[in-house]
Coordinates of C-alpha atoms and ligand atoms in Angstrom, one line a residue:
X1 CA 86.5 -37.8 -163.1
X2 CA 86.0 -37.4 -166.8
X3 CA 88.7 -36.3 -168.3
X4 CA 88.8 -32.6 -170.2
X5 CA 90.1 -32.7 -174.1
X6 CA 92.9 -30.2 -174.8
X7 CA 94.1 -28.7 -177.3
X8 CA 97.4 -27.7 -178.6
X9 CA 98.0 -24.6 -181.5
X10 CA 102.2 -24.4 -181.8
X11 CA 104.6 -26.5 -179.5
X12 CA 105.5 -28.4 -182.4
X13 CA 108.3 -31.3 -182.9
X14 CA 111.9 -29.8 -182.0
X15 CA 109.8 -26.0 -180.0
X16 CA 111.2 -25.4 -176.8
X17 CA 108.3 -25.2 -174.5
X18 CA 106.0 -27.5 -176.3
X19 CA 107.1 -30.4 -174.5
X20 CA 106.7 -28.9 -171.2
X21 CA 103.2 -28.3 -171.7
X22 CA 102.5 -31.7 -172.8
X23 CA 104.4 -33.2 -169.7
X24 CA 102.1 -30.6 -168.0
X25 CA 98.7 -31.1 -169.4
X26 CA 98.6 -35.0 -168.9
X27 CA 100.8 -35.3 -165.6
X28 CA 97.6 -35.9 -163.4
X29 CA 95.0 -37.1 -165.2
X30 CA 92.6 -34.0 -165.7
X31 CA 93.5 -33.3 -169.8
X32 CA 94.1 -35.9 -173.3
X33 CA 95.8 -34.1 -175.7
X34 CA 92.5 -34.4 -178.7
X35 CA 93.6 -31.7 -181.2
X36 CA 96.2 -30.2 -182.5
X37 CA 97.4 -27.5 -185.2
X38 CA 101.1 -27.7 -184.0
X39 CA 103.2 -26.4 -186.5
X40 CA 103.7 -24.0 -189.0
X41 CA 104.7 -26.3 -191.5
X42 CA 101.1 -27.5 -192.1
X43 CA 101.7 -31.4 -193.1
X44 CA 104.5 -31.5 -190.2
X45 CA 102.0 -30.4 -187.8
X46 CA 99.6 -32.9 -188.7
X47 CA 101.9 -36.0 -189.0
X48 CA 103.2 -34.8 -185.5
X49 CA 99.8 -34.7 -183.8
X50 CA 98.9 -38.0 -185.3
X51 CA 102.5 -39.3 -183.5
X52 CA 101.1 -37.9 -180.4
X53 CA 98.2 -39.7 -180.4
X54 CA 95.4 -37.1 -182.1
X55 CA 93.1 -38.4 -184.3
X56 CA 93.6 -37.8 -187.7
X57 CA 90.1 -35.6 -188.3
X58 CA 92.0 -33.9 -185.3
X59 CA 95.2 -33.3 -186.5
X60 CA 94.9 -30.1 -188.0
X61 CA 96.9 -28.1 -190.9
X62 CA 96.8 -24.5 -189.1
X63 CA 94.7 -22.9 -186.1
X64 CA 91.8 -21.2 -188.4
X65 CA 91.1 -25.0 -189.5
X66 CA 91.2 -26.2 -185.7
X67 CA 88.9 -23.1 -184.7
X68 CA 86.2 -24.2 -187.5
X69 CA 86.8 -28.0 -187.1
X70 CA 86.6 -27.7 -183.0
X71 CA 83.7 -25.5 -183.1
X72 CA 81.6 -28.1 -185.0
X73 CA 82.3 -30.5 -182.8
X74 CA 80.2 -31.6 -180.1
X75 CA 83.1 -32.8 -178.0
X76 CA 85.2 -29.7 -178.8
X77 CA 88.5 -29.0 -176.6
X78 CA 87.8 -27.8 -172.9
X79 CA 91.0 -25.9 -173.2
X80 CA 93.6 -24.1 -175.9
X81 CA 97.1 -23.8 -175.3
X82 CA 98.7 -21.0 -177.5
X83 CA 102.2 -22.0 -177.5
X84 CA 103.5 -20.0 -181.0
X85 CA 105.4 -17.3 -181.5
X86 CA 104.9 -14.1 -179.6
X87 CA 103.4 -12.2 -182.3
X88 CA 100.6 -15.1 -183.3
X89 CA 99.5 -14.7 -179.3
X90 CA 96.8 -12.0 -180.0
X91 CA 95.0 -13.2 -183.0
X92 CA 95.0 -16.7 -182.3
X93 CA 94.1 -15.9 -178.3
X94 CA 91.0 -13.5 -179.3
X95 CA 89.7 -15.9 -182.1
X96 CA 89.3 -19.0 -179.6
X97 CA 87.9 -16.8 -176.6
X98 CA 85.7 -15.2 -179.1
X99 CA 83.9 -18.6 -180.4
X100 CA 84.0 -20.4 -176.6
X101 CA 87.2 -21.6 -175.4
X102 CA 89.0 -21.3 -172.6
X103 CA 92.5 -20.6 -173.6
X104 CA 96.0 -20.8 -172.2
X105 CA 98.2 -18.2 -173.7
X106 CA 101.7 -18.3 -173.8
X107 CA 103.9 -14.8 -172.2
X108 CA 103.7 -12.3 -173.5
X109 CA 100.4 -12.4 -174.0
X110 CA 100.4 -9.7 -176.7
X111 CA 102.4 -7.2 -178.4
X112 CA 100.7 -4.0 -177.3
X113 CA 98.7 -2.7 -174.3
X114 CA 95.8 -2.0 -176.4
X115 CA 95.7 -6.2 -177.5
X116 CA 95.9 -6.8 -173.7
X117 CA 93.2 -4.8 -172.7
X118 CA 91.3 -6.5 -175.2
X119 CA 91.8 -9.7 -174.3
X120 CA 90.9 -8.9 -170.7
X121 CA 87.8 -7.6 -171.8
X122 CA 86.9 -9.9 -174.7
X123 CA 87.5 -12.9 -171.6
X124 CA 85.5 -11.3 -168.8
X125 CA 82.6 -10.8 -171.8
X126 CA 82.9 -14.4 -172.7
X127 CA 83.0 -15.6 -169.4
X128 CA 85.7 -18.4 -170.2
X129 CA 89.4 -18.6 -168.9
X130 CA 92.2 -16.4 -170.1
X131 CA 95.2 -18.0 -168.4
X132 CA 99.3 -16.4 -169.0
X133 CA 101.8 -19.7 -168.4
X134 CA 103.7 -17.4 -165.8
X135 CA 104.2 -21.0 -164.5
X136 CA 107.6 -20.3 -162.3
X137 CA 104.8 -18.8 -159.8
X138 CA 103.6 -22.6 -159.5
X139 CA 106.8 -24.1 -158.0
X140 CA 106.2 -25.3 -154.8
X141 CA 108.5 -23.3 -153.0
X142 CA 107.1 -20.1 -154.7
X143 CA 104.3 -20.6 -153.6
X144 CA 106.0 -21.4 -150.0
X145 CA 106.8 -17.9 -150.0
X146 CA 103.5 -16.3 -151.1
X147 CA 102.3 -17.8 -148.1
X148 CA 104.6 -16.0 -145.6
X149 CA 104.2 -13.1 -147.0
X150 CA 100.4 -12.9 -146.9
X151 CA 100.6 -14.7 -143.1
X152 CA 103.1 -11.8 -142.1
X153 CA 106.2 -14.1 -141.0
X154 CA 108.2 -11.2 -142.4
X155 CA 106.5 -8.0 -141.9
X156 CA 105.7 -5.2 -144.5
X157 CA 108.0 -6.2 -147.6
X158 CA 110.1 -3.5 -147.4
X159 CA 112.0 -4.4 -150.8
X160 CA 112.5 -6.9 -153.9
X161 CA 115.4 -8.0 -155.5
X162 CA 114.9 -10.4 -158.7
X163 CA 116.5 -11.1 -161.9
X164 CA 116.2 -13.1 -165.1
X165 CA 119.7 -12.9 -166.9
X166 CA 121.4 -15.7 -168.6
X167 CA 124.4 -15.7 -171.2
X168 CA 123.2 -17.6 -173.8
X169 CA 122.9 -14.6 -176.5
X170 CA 126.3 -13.6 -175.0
X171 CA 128.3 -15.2 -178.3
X172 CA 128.6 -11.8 -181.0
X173 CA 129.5 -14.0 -183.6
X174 CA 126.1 -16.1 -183.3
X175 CA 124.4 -12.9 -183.0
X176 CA 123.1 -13.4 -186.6
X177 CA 121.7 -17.0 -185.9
X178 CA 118.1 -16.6 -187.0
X179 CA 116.8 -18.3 -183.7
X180 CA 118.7 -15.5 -182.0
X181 CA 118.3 -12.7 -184.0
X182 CA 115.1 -11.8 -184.9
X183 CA 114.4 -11.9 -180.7
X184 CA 116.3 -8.5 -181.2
X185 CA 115.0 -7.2 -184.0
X186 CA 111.4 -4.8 -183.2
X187 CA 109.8 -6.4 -186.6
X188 CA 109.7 -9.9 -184.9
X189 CA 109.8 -9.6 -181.8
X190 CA 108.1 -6.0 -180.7
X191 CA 109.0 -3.0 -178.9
X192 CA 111.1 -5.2 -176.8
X193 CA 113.8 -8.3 -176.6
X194 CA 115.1 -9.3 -173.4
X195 CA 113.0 -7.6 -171.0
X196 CA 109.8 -8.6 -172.7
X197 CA 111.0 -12.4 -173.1
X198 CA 112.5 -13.1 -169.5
X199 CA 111.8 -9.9 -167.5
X200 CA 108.3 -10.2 -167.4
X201 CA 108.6 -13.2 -165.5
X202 CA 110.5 -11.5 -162.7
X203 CA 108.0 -8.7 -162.7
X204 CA 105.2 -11.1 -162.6
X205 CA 107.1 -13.0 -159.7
X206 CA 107.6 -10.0 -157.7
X207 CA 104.1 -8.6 -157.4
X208 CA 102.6 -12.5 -156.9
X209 CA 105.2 -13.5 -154.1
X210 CA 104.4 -9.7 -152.6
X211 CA 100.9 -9.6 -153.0
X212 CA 100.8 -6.4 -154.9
X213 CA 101.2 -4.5 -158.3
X214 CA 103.7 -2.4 -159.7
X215 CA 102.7 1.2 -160.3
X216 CA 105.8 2.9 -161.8
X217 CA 109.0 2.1 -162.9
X218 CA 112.3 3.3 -164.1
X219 CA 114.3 1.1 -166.8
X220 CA 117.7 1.6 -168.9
X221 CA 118.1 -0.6 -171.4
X222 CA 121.1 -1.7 -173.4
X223 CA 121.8 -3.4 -176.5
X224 CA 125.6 -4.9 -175.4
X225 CA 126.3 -6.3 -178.9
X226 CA 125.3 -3.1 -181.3
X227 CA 124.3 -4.7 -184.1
X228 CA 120.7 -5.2 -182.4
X229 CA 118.3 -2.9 -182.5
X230 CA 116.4 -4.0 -178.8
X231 CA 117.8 -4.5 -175.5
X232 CA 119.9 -7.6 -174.3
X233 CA 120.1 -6.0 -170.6
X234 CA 117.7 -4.3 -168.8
X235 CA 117.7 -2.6 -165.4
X236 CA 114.0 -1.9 -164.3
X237 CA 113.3 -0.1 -161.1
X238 CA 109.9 0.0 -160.0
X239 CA 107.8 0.6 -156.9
X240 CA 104.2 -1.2 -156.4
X241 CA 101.1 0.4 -155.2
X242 CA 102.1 -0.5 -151.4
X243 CA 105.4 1.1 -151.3
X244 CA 107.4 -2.0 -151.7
X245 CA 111.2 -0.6 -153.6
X246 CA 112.1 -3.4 -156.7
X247 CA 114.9 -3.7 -158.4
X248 CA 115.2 -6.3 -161.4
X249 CA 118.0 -7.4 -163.6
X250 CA 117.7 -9.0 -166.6
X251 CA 119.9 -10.0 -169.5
X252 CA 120.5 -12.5 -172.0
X253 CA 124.1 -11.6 -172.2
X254 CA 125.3 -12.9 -168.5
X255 CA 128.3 -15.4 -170.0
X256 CA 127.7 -18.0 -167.2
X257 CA 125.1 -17.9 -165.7
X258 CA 122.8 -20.6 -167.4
X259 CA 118.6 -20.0 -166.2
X260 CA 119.6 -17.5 -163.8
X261 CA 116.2 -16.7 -162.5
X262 CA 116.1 -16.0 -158.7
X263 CA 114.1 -13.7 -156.5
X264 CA 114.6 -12.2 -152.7
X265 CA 112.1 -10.6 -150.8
X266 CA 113.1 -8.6 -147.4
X267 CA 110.6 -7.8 -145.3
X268 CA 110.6 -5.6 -141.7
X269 CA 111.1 -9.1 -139.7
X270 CA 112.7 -11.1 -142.3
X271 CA 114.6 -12.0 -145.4
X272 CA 113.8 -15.0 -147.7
X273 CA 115.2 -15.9 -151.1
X274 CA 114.7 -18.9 -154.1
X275 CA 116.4 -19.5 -157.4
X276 CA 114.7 -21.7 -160.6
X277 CA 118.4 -23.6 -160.8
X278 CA 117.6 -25.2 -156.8
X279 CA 114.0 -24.6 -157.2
X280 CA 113.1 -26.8 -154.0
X281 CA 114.5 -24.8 -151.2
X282 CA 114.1 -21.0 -149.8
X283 CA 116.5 -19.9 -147.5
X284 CA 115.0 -17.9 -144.7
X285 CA 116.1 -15.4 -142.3
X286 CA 114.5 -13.8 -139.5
X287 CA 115.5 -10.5 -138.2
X288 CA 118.3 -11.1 -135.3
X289 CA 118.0 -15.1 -136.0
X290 CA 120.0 -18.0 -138.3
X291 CA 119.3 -18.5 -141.9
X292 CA 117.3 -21.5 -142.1
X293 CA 116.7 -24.0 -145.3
X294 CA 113.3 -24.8 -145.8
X295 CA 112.7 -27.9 -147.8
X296 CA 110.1 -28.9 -150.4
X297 CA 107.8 -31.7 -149.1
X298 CA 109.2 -31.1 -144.8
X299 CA 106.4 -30.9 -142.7
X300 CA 105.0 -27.3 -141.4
X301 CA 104.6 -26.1 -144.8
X302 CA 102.2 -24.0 -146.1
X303 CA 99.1 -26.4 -148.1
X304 CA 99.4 -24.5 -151.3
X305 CA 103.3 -25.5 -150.8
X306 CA 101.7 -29.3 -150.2
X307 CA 99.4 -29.2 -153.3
X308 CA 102.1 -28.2 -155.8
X309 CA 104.0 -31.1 -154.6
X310 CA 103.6 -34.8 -155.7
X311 CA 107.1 -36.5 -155.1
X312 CA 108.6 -36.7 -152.1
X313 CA 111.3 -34.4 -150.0
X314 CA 114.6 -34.3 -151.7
X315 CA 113.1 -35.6 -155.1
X316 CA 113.6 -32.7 -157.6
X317 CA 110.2 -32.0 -159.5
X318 CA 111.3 -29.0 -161.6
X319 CA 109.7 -27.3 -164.6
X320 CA 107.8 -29.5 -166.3
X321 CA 105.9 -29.9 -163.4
X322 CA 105.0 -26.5 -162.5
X323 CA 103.7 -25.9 -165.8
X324 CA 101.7 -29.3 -164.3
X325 CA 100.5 -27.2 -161.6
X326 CA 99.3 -24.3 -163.8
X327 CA 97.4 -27.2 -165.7
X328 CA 95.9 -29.0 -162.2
X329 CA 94.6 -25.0 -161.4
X330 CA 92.9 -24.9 -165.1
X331 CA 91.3 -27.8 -165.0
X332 CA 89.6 -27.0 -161.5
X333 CA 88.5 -23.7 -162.8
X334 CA 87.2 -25.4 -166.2
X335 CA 85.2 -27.5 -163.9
X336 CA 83.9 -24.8 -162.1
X337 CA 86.6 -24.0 -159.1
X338 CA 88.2 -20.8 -160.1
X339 CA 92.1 -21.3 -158.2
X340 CA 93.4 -18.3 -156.7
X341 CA 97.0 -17.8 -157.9
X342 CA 96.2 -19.1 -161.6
X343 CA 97.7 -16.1 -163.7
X344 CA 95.2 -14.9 -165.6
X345 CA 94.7 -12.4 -168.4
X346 CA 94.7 -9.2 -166.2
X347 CA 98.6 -10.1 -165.4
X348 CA 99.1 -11.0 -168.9
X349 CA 98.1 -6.8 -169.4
X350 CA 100.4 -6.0 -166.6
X351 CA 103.0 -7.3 -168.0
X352 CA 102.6 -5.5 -171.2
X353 CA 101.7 -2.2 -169.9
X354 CA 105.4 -2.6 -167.6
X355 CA 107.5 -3.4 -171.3
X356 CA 105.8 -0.4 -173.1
X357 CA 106.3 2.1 -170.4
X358 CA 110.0 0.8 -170.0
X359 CA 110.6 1.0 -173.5
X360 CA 109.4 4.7 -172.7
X361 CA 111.4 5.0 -169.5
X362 CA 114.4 3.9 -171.3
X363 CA 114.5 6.3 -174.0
X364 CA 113.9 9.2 -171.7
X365 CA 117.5 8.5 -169.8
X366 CA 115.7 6.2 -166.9
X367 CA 112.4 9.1 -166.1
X368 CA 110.2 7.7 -163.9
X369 CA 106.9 6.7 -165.6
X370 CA 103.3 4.8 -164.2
X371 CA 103.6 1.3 -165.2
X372 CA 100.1 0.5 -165.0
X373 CA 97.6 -0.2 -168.2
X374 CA 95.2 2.7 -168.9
X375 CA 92.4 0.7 -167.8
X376 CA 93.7 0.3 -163.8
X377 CA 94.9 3.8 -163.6
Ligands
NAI401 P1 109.9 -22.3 -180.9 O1 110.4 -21.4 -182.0 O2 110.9 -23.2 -180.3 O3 108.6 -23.1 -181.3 C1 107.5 -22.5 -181.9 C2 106.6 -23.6 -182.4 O4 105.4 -23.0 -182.9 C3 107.2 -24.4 -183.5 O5 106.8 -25.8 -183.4 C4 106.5 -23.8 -184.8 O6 106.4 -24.6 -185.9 C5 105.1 -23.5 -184.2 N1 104.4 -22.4 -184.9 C6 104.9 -21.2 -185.4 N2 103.9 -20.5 -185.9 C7 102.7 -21.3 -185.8 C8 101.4 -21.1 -186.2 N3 101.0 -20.0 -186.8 N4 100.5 -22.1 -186.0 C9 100.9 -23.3 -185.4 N5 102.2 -23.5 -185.0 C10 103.1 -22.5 -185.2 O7 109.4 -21.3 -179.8 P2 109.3 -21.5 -178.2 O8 110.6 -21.1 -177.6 O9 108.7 -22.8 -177.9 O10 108.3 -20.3 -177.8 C11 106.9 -20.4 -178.0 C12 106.2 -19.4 -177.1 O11 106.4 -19.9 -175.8 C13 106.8 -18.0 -177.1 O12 105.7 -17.1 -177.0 C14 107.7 -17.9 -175.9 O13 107.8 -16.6 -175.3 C15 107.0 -18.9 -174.9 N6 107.9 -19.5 -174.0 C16 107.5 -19.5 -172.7 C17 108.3 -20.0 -171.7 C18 107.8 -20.0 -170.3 O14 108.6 -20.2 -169.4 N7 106.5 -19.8 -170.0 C19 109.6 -20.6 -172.0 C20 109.9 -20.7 -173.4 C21 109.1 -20.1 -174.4

């Protein structure tokens, strides 16, 4: 199978999660990295690229110059990865779907709920892929779960439990670090920190393993050391359109605790929980019965279990690789198979629409508010 050209705007040398998508893109095949604008620092981004591989006419100074350059090409990238900062998302997202290209965005998609509905419709009117690397849904075991919820192994989910809280913006007297601090502060990083950086993925997770959406929420949000202006710790309450009662933590002030993403659905027949930090097992429960250990790779798994797989039981696989999986599912949709699970642009929204309506929660003493965006009320 011919392989898809992909292109990469941030994830430069030294970024956090630029090397996990580059592990992802070219695990299996489907993707060659062919262009690149991967920096801020124009020359380091193009001296990078070219150390990766890209071709020099391909190796580009900022994203505007990859846009124009990729455009004219007859052999233009299949796919974008949008991998900068948080508030680049919108305007670098809109500009590629805009002239053609399918696009993975980086969470949060966008800074308000009017950019996300935009981006939903600007995708559906373009017809390409608008994908949101919500790529903890793609472990194996996630999706292990998914499964026995939709094939009813335990009942109506009664309730979810989830939470994203790690410690390492615990430290007061690193609080004025620049890579730390301007995740606090509302000119950089938004209308929200900690809830809007790692919360969203637990939201996302709860309404994909569930198989529903949230419709209203409650949040109080705290800012632990005072000096920032947006939340370290957030407690979001929320119920989804079915009934289902969630509860999610998160914090970036949890001393200890070092990913600290885990997730536990309890249903009217059965319990079942996973965490990111032993990704490849969900301990099970059925009402009246023995907690079992369900491995990744036994047999009697689910097959969308099987097909996020690729080594062996008792091998870890781990993050890099479900970013991998999020890549296999956009490469079958580029080529025309459209992968059911794939977070798209409409979760990207949903996610927005939940931080601006717990920003508003929050500063009404925890009211009750819908968490939906305008456009699925
Ligand atoms: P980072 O600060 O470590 O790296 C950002 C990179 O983007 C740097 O190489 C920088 O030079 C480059 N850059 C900045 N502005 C640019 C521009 N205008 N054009 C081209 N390159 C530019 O940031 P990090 O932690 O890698 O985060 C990037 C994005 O990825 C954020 O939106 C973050 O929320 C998201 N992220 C997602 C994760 C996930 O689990 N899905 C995990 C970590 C980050």
């Amino acid at each position: 199978m011919k392989r898809l050209n992909w292109g990469m705007i941030g994830g430069g040398e030294g970024s956090q999660i630029g090397p996990a998508h580059r592990l992802g893109a070219q695990a299996d095949g489907n993707f060659v990295l062919a262009a690149g604008a991967l920096d801020h620092n124009a020359d380091a981004g193009r001296a990078y690229a070219q150390r990766l591989g890209v071709a020099a006419d391909r190796a580009y100074g900022d994203w505007r110059e990859m846009l124009s350059g990729e455009s004219a090409r007859e052999d233009r990238v299949d796919l974008v990865t949008v991998a900068t900062p948080n508030s680049t998302h919108f305007e670098i997202t809109k500009a590629f779907l805009e002239a053609g290209f399918n696009v993975l965005c980086e969470k949060p998609m966008t800074m308000t709920v009017e950019e996300g509905e935009e981006i939903v419709k600007i995708a559906a009117a373009s017809g390409k892929i608008c994908a949101v690397n919500y790529c903890y849904s793609a472990y194996p075991m996630v999706r292990e779960m998914r499964e026995m919820v939709r094939t009813g192994q335990i009942g109506k989910v009664r309730l979810v439990v989830t939470n994203f809280s790690h410690g390492h913006h615990g430290d007061a007297t690193d609080a004025d670090n620049p890579r730390v601090r301007w995740r606090y502060d509302p000119a950089m990083a938004g209308v929200s920190g900690q809830f809007a950086d790692c919360g969203i993925h637990a939201l996302h997770m709860a309404s994909f393993i569930v198989g529903d959406q949230v419709r209203e929420l409650s949040a109080d949000f705290a800012s632990t050391i005072p000096s920032r202006e947006l939340e370290d710790d957030a407690m979001v309450n929320f119920r989804m359109e079915g009934g289902t009662v969630g509860r999610l933590w998160t914090s970036s002030v949890a001393i200890g605790r070092q990913h600290g993403f885990d997730i536990q659905v309890f249903g009217e027949t059965g319990g079942m929980r996973w965490r990111s930090e032993e990704p490849n097992q969900v301990y099970y429960t059925p009402v009246g019965g023995r907690t079992q250990i369900m491995e990744k790779g036994e047999g009697g798994l689910s097959h969308e279990a099987g097909r996020m797989s690729r080594v062996a039981i008792a091998h870890p696989e781990g993050f890099p690789l479900a970013v991998a999986n999020i890549y296999v599912d956009l490469a079958a949709s580029i080529r025309g198979e459209l992968r059911d699970g794939l977070p798209l642009a409409e979760d990207g929204l949903r996610s927005m629409a939940a931080v601006h309506q717990a920003v508003v929660s929050a500063a009404d003493r925890g009211a009750w508010v819908d968490a939906r965006p305008p456009m699925y009320r």
